[in-house]
């Protein structure tokens, strides 16, 4: 493998990092590649891609809330400048330290702002109602009637060897009267093992025209009520999926005990196998 | 550089179990000098192969590999054929044949399908070691049916001490469960509203639980003759699989689900908070 291929392989590892473990993966990769100089610049694109895809949260300079750094949060025409519509601040984001710097006030799309602000208010109260430690951002797409609602909730518990992340994204399109959603859940449990839950769920809904034509406030509240309902149903249906996997797949792969409801009698397993030709009628299982 | 191997193992404990083969191959590409260390300590899904002589299926892993060839437990032949491939001594091969028959019975009793293979080899200090492999795969007949696979790798060392034998057992179980919900297939069979819920949302998604867990035990068992090794390791492996099956059930269906509920609550948290405050107020009011 040449240097370029090694950086490519390292980048692939980084993109697979479980919730909250990007630094652990980066440390391992640094040790394995043992060429900090080429690594530092080489993996930056992967770190950037990871941060944007994973809805990395950032403390907004000068505000007392966090915002999501994602593709939707990128300031149009800029590569590394992101913005938080809630505080109307833009900032440069460091993909390695995950810190924001050089905060500047940002001009917002006045036409879209009333509905965006209403959607944000409704999203924040939904966040309060259903997420432990969640962060949400709502973005208006300039020059269209499209809005991005993004939610992320993280729980990292390295001392108990687990971490989890819930990501939701809804694209509200007022021109087409529809909402397209996506929920991604990742859980990593790694005490004496490595067990991961990974789910993806997409949903779409045509909005009744009454919802779209209402004033921003009631319209946004109604849309979030629909989302609340859908996500609640999804979470409940996950229970059914768990039940099904436990009852059908898990039991189908390996029984808890043989049909006889007792463990094997190994002396007889052996005796039966060795003496199979002599006494084929001998039972395999004992009563002990 | 043990440090480097530690980093590789730490990395493999974090990256998605569904991509273990691809990631191990990438690590071997980066550090070819450590290929043996890595392949010997990272468990990968067992490969199914067919014995050319008997037509029977067997399992391939690092323990029956010599160069690019794998030895079948049924015919003792390497595929592709090897002139001087490592094989057990005649005495140990006899035990290996019996062990394969015994664990084939065990496999049928607990897995009701799948494939098993046992490989034994002599140790330099006089004892011997072995690996018991079990694999079962559930392939869905329709996309809506759940899919899954179970791979057991039980590695043991046996040291004879007079009429006793001391065993060291390391067991790894890899388990993968996948469920697909909604999507175009159901759509066709059930008409336009196939994946549409009562609430009007169109949904589709996939849930994957995958991973591996490893446990170790050391035990002494009485020894009558050589075949005692099979009854002894049989009992140990059976006990270990029962214990680990319970553990997997707990982690897969309990722990990961609890973490999802630590991220998002189905119930309205804000409402619950308000109720608690109201209760406190009432209690205070009554006390007054």
XYZ file of C-alpha atoms in Angstrom:
576
model
C 0.000 0.000 0.000
C 1.406 3.410 -0.894
C 0.911 6.538 1.203
C -2.237 7.615 -0.660
C -3.877 4.224 -0.241
C -3.024 4.229 3.460
C -4.718 7.601 3.901
C -7.745 6.285 1.992
C -7.937 3.243 4.265
C -7.570 5.467 7.349
C -10.359 7.729 6.056
C -12.665 4.734 5.641
C -12.033 3.706 9.254
C -12.852 7.197 10.509
C -16.147 7.312 8.617
C -17.223 4.127 10.433
C -16.588 5.511 13.930
C -19.412 4.757 16.381
C -21.135 7.646 18.239
C -18.708 9.607 20.418
C -15.713 7.447 19.511
C -14.171 9.428 16.661
C -11.194 10.428 18.827
C -10.581 6.832 19.899
C -10.662 5.718 16.272
C -8.393 8.619 15.297
C -5.868 7.657 18.007
C -5.821 4.059 16.814
C -5.432 5.159 13.204
C -2.570 7.534 14.128
C -0.742 4.696 15.817
C -1.340 2.300 12.923
C -0.349 4.714 10.145
C 2.446 6.262 12.269
C 2.921 9.145 9.886
C 1.250 12.115 11.591
C 2.402 14.564 8.988
C 0.616 13.055 6.000
C -2.253 11.832 8.174
C -3.201 15.215 9.585
C -4.023 16.803 6.237
C -4.956 13.533 4.556
C -7.842 12.584 6.818
C -9.296 16.072 7.138
C -11.822 15.483 4.308
C -12.991 12.305 6.061
C -13.358 14.109 9.402
C -15.350 16.827 7.666
C -17.597 14.271 5.948
C -18.092 12.441 9.258
C -18.963 15.623 11.156
C -21.504 16.784 8.577
C -23.150 13.353 8.194
C -23.294 12.713 11.943
C -24.909 16.091 12.781
C -22.014 17.135 14.993
C -23.042 19.736 17.551
C -21.157 22.929 18.302
C -21.315 25.592 20.997
C -22.395 28.685 19.107
C -20.095 31.630 19.960
C -21.979 34.226 21.941
C -25.121 32.101 22.319
C -26.122 29.772 25.149
C -27.295 26.964 22.896
C -25.755 24.381 20.589
C -26.315 24.081 16.859
C -25.919 21.295 14.309
C -23.085 21.363 11.801
C -24.358 19.667 8.645
C -24.452 20.191 4.897
C -27.649 22.216 5.362
C -25.806 24.467 7.841
C -23.086 25.374 5.356
C -23.181 28.984 4.306
C -23.886 29.077 0.551
C -20.726 29.693 -1.452
C -18.445 28.995 1.519
C -16.596 25.788 2.320
C -15.858 25.971 6.011
C -18.269 28.620 7.227
C -21.453 27.324 8.825
C -24.356 29.190 10.307
C -26.856 28.958 13.103
C -30.152 30.559 12.013
C -31.381 30.641 15.626
C -28.727 33.154 16.719
C -28.187 34.455 13.169
C -24.485 33.786 13.558
C -22.016 32.292 11.132
C -18.711 30.732 12.193
C -15.723 28.812 10.940
C -15.785 25.220 12.162
C -12.651 23.245 12.984
C -13.302 19.621 12.060
C -10.558 18.333 14.332
C -11.189 20.296 17.542
C -14.944 20.625 16.838
C -14.809 24.279 17.835
C -16.371 27.330 16.249
C -14.379 30.496 15.691
C -14.591 33.885 13.960
C -18.303 34.436 14.661
C -20.040 36.935 12.436
C -23.623 38.127 12.179
C -25.338 36.626 9.180
C -28.027 38.077 6.992
C -31.096 35.909 6.798
C -33.711 35.235 4.145
C -36.493 37.611 5.248
C -39.200 35.878 3.190
C -38.536 32.473 4.663
C -37.804 33.588 8.225
C -41.367 33.725 9.677
C -42.071 30.113 8.783
C -38.520 28.964 9.625
C -38.717 30.603 13.054
C -42.124 29.020 13.684
C -40.788 25.618 12.607
C -37.794 26.120 14.902
C -39.975 27.003 17.891
C -42.186 23.962 17.314
C -39.116 21.736 16.837
C -37.519 22.968 20.054
C -40.609 22.200 22.085
C -40.818 18.762 20.425
C -37.152 18.277 21.352
C -37.923 19.165 24.976
C -40.792 16.716 25.041
C -39.110 13.608 23.661
C -35.312 13.833 23.696
C -32.901 13.594 26.582
C -30.034 15.974 25.716
C -31.043 16.683 22.127
C -29.960 19.477 19.811
C -32.033 20.755 16.890
C -31.488 23.188 14.056
C -33.924 24.390 11.408
C -32.616 25.777 8.122
C -34.353 27.534 5.251
C -33.038 26.763 1.785
C -32.470 30.103 0.087
C -34.699 30.781 -2.873
C -37.109 27.884 -2.318
C -39.892 26.867 0.011
C -37.796 24.069 1.441
C -36.828 23.760 5.081
C -34.559 21.327 6.887
C -35.483 20.187 10.390
C -32.534 18.365 11.936
C -32.374 16.715 15.344
C -29.558 14.860 17.045
C -29.420 13.230 20.481
C -26.217 11.667 21.815
C -25.438 9.670 24.926
C -21.845 8.644 25.528
C -21.057 6.399 28.474
C -17.483 5.134 27.967
C -17.099 3.991 31.585
C -19.949 1.547 30.999
C -18.788 0.773 27.443
C -21.725 2.087 25.470
C -22.771 5.017 23.314
C -25.785 5.957 21.238
C -26.942 8.480 18.669
C -30.378 9.329 17.261
C -30.512 11.468 14.138
C -33.684 12.776 12.511
C -33.988 14.889 9.423
C -37.176 16.214 7.829
C -37.335 18.154 4.606
C -40.475 20.262 4.637
C -41.385 21.319 1.125
C -44.179 23.886 1.011
C -44.247 23.979 -2.805
C -44.959 20.284 -3.091
C -46.950 19.997 0.153
C -44.818 17.202 1.459
C -42.475 16.131 4.216
C -39.662 13.632 3.651
C -38.085 12.219 6.766
C -35.199 10.035 7.801
C -34.375 8.567 11.211
C -31.003 6.925 11.883
C -30.193 5.254 15.189
C -26.767 3.913 16.125
C -25.911 2.147 19.365
C -22.542 0.684 20.327
C -22.147 -1.681 23.271
C -18.572 -2.870 23.765
C -18.065 -4.474 27.139
C -16.062 -7.648 26.329
C -17.402 -7.532 22.821
C -18.609 -5.278 20.052
C -22.361 -5.146 19.502
C -23.956 -2.505 17.314
C -27.492 -1.509 16.501
C -27.891 0.348 13.258
C -31.254 1.391 11.909
C -32.427 3.503 9.046
C -36.003 4.525 8.556
C -37.387 6.760 5.865
C -40.861 8.244 5.792
C -42.774 10.629 3.600
C -46.096 12.372 3.943
C -48.291 14.550 1.763
C -49.378 17.555 3.772
C -53.064 18.502 3.717
C -53.340 21.875 1.987
C -55.009 23.304 5.103
C -51.736 22.767 6.946
C -49.684 24.525 4.292
C -51.971 27.521 3.878
C -52.322 28.263 7.592
C -50.322 30.999 9.305
C -46.687 30.004 10.066
C -47.369 29.327 13.780
C -50.283 26.882 13.527
C -48.852 25.335 10.350
C -45.475 24.579 11.991
C -47.144 23.250 15.148
C -49.268 20.897 13.054
C -46.271 19.646 11.050
C -44.328 18.907 14.234
C -47.365 17.144 15.684
C -47.357 14.893 12.615
C -43.618 14.270 13.027
C -44.054 13.589 16.750
C -46.689 11.012 15.930
C -44.600 9.346 13.224
C -41.443 9.141 15.324
C -43.393 7.825 18.299
C -44.854 5.104 16.105
C -41.441 4.309 14.710
C -39.952 3.946 18.168
C -42.813 1.675 19.206
C -42.448 -0.371 16.029
C -38.777 -0.863 16.891
C -40.036 -2.811 19.913
C -42.007 -5.067 17.574
C -38.907 -5.530 15.417
C -36.906 -6.457 18.522
C -39.582 -8.913 19.544
C -39.680 -10.455 16.085
C -35.903 -10.796 15.872
C -35.856 -12.412 19.321
C -38.722 -14.798 18.681
C -38.121 -15.704 15.054
C -34.495 -15.151 14.100
C -32.643 -15.642 17.391
C -34.594 -18.752 18.385
C -34.414 -20.060 14.836
C -30.642 -19.800 14.771
C -29.983 -21.650 18.014
C -32.330 -23.293 20.490
C -31.974 -22.541 24.202
C -32.044 -26.311 24.809
C -32.513 -29.307 22.508
C -36.038 -30.517 21.744
C -35.661 -32.954 24.663
C -35.427 -29.926 27.000
C -32.248 -31.201 28.553
C -28.569 -30.892 27.892
C -26.769 -33.555 25.898
C -25.509 -36.688 27.607
C -22.004 -36.545 26.185
C -21.087 -40.104 27.171
C -24.031 -41.326 25.171
C -23.324 -38.951 22.260
C -19.896 -40.545 22.058
C -21.077 -44.098 22.728
C -23.821 -43.703 20.191
C -21.514 -42.372 17.539
C -18.839 -45.008 18.090
C -21.213 -47.900 18.510
C -23.691 -46.714 15.922
C -23.193 -49.771 13.746
C -23.484 -52.179 16.672
C -26.629 -50.850 18.295
C -28.397 -48.279 16.197
C -31.419 -48.396 18.513
C -29.610 -46.975 21.569
C -30.923 -43.529 22.508
C -28.703 -40.498 22.362
C -30.042 -38.786 25.431
C -29.925 -39.883 29.026
C -32.231 -38.892 31.809
C -29.394 -37.379 33.858
C 5.569 -3.534 18.471
C 2.780 -4.921 20.622
C 1.452 -1.392 20.870
C 0.500 -1.439 17.190
C -1.398 -4.716 17.488
C -3.244 -3.264 20.505
C -4.331 -0.298 18.397
C -5.535 -2.607 15.623
C -7.526 -4.699 18.094
C -8.982 -1.588 19.736
C -9.997 -0.330 16.302
C -11.689 -3.630 15.466
C -13.631 -3.444 18.741
C -15.090 -0.125 17.630
C -15.790 -0.459 13.898
C -19.081 -2.025 12.703
C -19.076 -5.837 13.041
C -20.855 -6.059 9.691
C -17.679 -4.811 7.991
C -15.062 -6.829 9.901
C -13.741 -8.682 6.811
C -13.237 -5.524 4.761
C -11.568 -3.744 7.695
C -9.236 -6.625 8.560
C -8.189 -6.781 4.888
C -7.447 -3.036 4.954
C -5.364 -3.372 8.136
C -3.397 -6.263 6.623
C -2.779 -4.026 3.597
C -1.445 -1.215 5.799
C 0.703 -3.460 8.026
C 1.471 -6.690 6.106
C 4.127 -7.603 8.702
C 1.415 -7.970 11.335
C -0.984 -10.021 9.222
C -0.463 -13.187 11.296
C -0.969 -11.362 14.625
C -4.113 -9.776 13.319
C -5.629 -12.811 11.604
C -4.871 -14.877 14.695
C -6.608 -12.536 17.120
C -9.555 -11.025 15.244
C -12.480 -13.375 14.773
C -14.089 -13.172 11.366
C -17.261 -14.822 10.065
C -16.578 -18.467 9.216
C -16.394 -19.375 5.559
C -18.376 -22.292 4.205
C -16.472 -24.695 1.932
C -17.231 -28.056 0.361
C -15.000 -31.092 0.818
C -14.150 -32.337 -2.692
C -13.721 -35.928 -1.526
C -16.915 -36.337 0.509
C -19.088 -33.517 -0.797
C -19.710 -32.492 2.833
C -19.588 -28.845 3.890
C -16.984 -27.664 6.401
C -15.930 -24.388 7.967
C -12.775 -22.494 7.102
C -10.941 -20.189 9.488
C -7.374 -19.330 10.448
C -7.012 -22.621 12.384
C -7.331 -24.973 9.410
C -5.456 -22.713 7.024
C -2.021 -23.473 5.623
C -0.921 -20.833 3.185
C -3.855 -20.369 0.833
C -5.308 -23.844 1.463
C -7.859 -25.090 3.980
C -8.017 -28.585 5.483
C -11.349 -30.403 5.607
C -12.132 -32.210 8.880
C -13.953 -34.933 6.949
C -11.276 -36.093 4.465
C -8.235 -34.491 6.158
C -7.332 -33.122 2.683
C -6.242 -29.586 1.841
C -8.028 -27.574 -0.804
C -6.297 -26.434 -3.004
C -4.203 -29.596 -2.475
C -0.948 -29.232 -0.506
C 1.993 -31.638 -0.771
C 3.202 -31.086 2.775
C 0.220 -29.446 4.532
C 0.206 -29.619 8.324
C -2.013 -32.439 9.625
C -2.492 -33.784 13.166
C -0.544 -36.866 14.292
C -2.444 -40.136 13.613
C -3.432 -40.400 17.294
C -4.784 -36.843 17.376
C -6.483 -37.248 14.001
C -8.386 -40.239 15.438
C -9.630 -38.010 18.257
C -10.437 -35.280 15.731
C -12.641 -37.660 13.720
C -14.587 -38.643 16.848
C -14.860 -35.006 17.950
C -16.289 -34.015 14.563
C -18.937 -36.721 14.851
C -19.838 -35.736 18.421
C -20.118 -32.013 17.687
C -22.106 -32.768 14.565
C -24.709 -34.358 16.880
C -24.462 -31.326 19.198
C -25.009 -29.041 16.184
C -28.105 -30.918 15.080
C -29.596 -30.855 18.595
C -29.148 -27.099 19.180
C -29.018 -25.560 15.698
C -31.205 -27.977 13.749
C -29.187 -27.150 10.660
C -25.975 -25.320 9.884
C -22.455 -26.713 9.692
C -19.873 -27.734 12.315
C -16.140 -28.462 12.137
C -13.556 -29.421 14.753
C -9.802 -29.020 14.239
C -7.122 -30.294 16.616
C -3.386 -29.667 16.695
C -0.467 -30.712 18.884
C 1.183 -28.196 21.185
C 4.942 -27.984 21.614
C 4.799 -28.665 25.360
C 3.010 -32.004 25.003
C -0.634 -31.025 25.278
C -2.946 -30.287 22.402
C -5.345 -27.584 21.336
C -8.445 -27.439 19.249
C -11.212 -25.296 17.842
C -14.899 -26.157 17.619
C -16.717 -24.160 14.933
C -20.459 -23.864 14.438
C -22.318 -21.771 11.897
C -25.927 -21.324 10.956
C -27.366 -18.835 8.500
C -31.020 -17.948 8.008
C -31.676 -16.689 4.508
C -35.045 -14.997 4.086
C -37.373 -16.231 1.386
C -38.925 -12.765 1.072
C -37.381 -9.314 1.766
C -39.808 -8.808 4.654
C -38.588 -11.995 6.359
C -35.844 -11.537 8.958
C -32.333 -12.707 8.123
C -29.561 -13.759 10.472
C -26.399 -15.696 11.126
C -24.701 -17.305 14.121
C -20.978 -18.162 14.209
C -19.416 -19.903 17.217
C -15.636 -20.169 17.610
C -14.529 -22.175 20.665
C -10.751 -22.397 21.017
C -9.359 -24.640 23.763
C -6.063 -25.900 25.128
C -5.843 -29.210 26.956
C -3.038 -30.196 29.308
C -3.077 -33.678 30.832
C -2.108 -33.951 34.513
C -2.260 -37.636 35.451
C -5.907 -38.666 35.668
C -6.996 -35.052 35.251
C -6.924 -32.595 32.400
C -6.795 -28.835 32.608
C -8.718 -26.931 29.922
C -8.577 -23.294 28.907
C -11.509 -22.284 26.725
C -11.996 -19.016 24.813
C -15.380 -18.694 23.161
C -16.509 -16.076 20.667
C -19.990 -15.894 19.235
C -20.765 -13.650 16.295
C -24.423 -12.912 15.800
C -26.138 -10.855 13.133
C -29.857 -10.110 12.809
C -31.445 -8.013 10.057
C -35.078 -7.006 9.594
C -36.442 -5.042 6.671
C -39.764 -3.219 6.976
C -41.920 -1.642 4.296
C -40.629 -0.858 0.833
C -41.605 -1.461 -2.746
C -42.093 -5.226 -2.489
C -44.965 -5.063 0.001
C -46.180 -2.127 -1.985
C -46.804 -4.260 -5.060
C -48.402 -7.154 -3.224
C -50.736 -5.063 -1.105
C -51.627 -2.293 -3.504
C -50.770 1.381 -3.393
C -51.386 1.712 0.330
C -49.036 -1.185 1.127
C -46.444 0.728 3.052
C -48.707 3.579 4.006
C -49.715 3.612 7.650
C -53.175 4.614 8.840
C -51.671 8.031 9.504
C -50.804 8.592 5.834
C -47.005 8.276 6.212
C -45.183 6.088 3.712
C -42.390 4.221 5.446
C -39.467 1.944 4.804
C -36.510 0.868 6.884
C -33.999 -1.645 8.066
C -32.829 -2.679 11.535
C -29.498 -4.451 11.987
C -28.165 -5.896 15.221
C -24.696 -7.316 14.779
C -21.639 -8.091 16.816
C -19.558 -10.519 18.739
C -18.887 -11.326 22.364
C -15.983 -13.265 23.854
C -15.713 -15.121 27.167
C -13.064 -17.348 28.766
C -13.043 -20.121 31.328
C -10.520 -22.575 32.819
C -11.579 -25.909 34.291
C -10.218 -29.284 35.444
C -11.991 -32.490 34.460
C -11.281 -36.188 35.133
C -9.655 -38.215 32.384
C -10.429 -41.902 31.720
C -9.136 -42.260 28.185
C -8.513 -40.035 25.165
C -12.221 -39.755 24.357
C -12.762 -38.098 27.767
C -11.369 -34.965 26.117
C -14.447 -34.871 23.892
C -16.992 -35.336 26.681
C -15.112 -32.791 28.823
C -14.802 -30.082 26.173
C -18.313 -30.937 24.974
C -19.768 -30.196 28.398
C -17.690 -27.030 28.759
C -18.659 -25.714 25.334
C -22.332 -26.575 25.814
C -22.364 -24.774 29.177
C -20.523 -21.786 27.700
C -22.885 -21.484 24.716
C -25.926 -21.602 26.980
C -24.430 -18.857 29.166
C -23.426 -16.755 26.168
C -26.751 -17.185 24.435
C -28.401 -15.676 27.523
C -25.843 -12.892 27.552
C -26.349 -12.148 23.856
C -30.099 -12.054 24.399
C -29.628 -9.581 27.246
C -27.265 -7.295 25.317
C -28.917 -7.486 21.884
C -32.530 -7.209 22.934
C -32.239 -5.520 26.345
C -29.196 -3.280 26.521
C -29.277 -1.765 23.005
C -33.014 -1.139 23.300
C -32.559 0.606 26.661
C -29.952 2.893 25.094
C -32.420 3.884 22.345
C -34.865 4.829 25.105
C -32.081 6.810 26.808
C -31.898 8.904 23.642
C -35.594 9.377 22.963
C -38.661 8.925 25.113
C -41.995 7.760 23.690
C -43.770 9.551 26.533
C -43.866 13.322 26.697
C -41.020 14.313 29.031
C -42.208 17.909 29.360
C -45.638 16.733 30.465
C -44.073 14.373 33.008
C -41.901 17.216 34.324
C -44.933 19.470 34.723
C -46.823 16.727 36.524
C -43.956 16.182 38.956
C -43.821 19.909 39.706
C -47.560 20.018 40.241
C -47.322 17.070 42.594
C -44.592 18.791 44.577
C -46.711 21.896 44.829
C -49.705 19.887 46.022
C -47.628 18.066 48.625
C -46.324 21.420 49.831
C -49.884 22.772 49.929
C -51.164 19.833 51.998
C -48.265 20.085 54.445
C -49.104 23.690 55.012
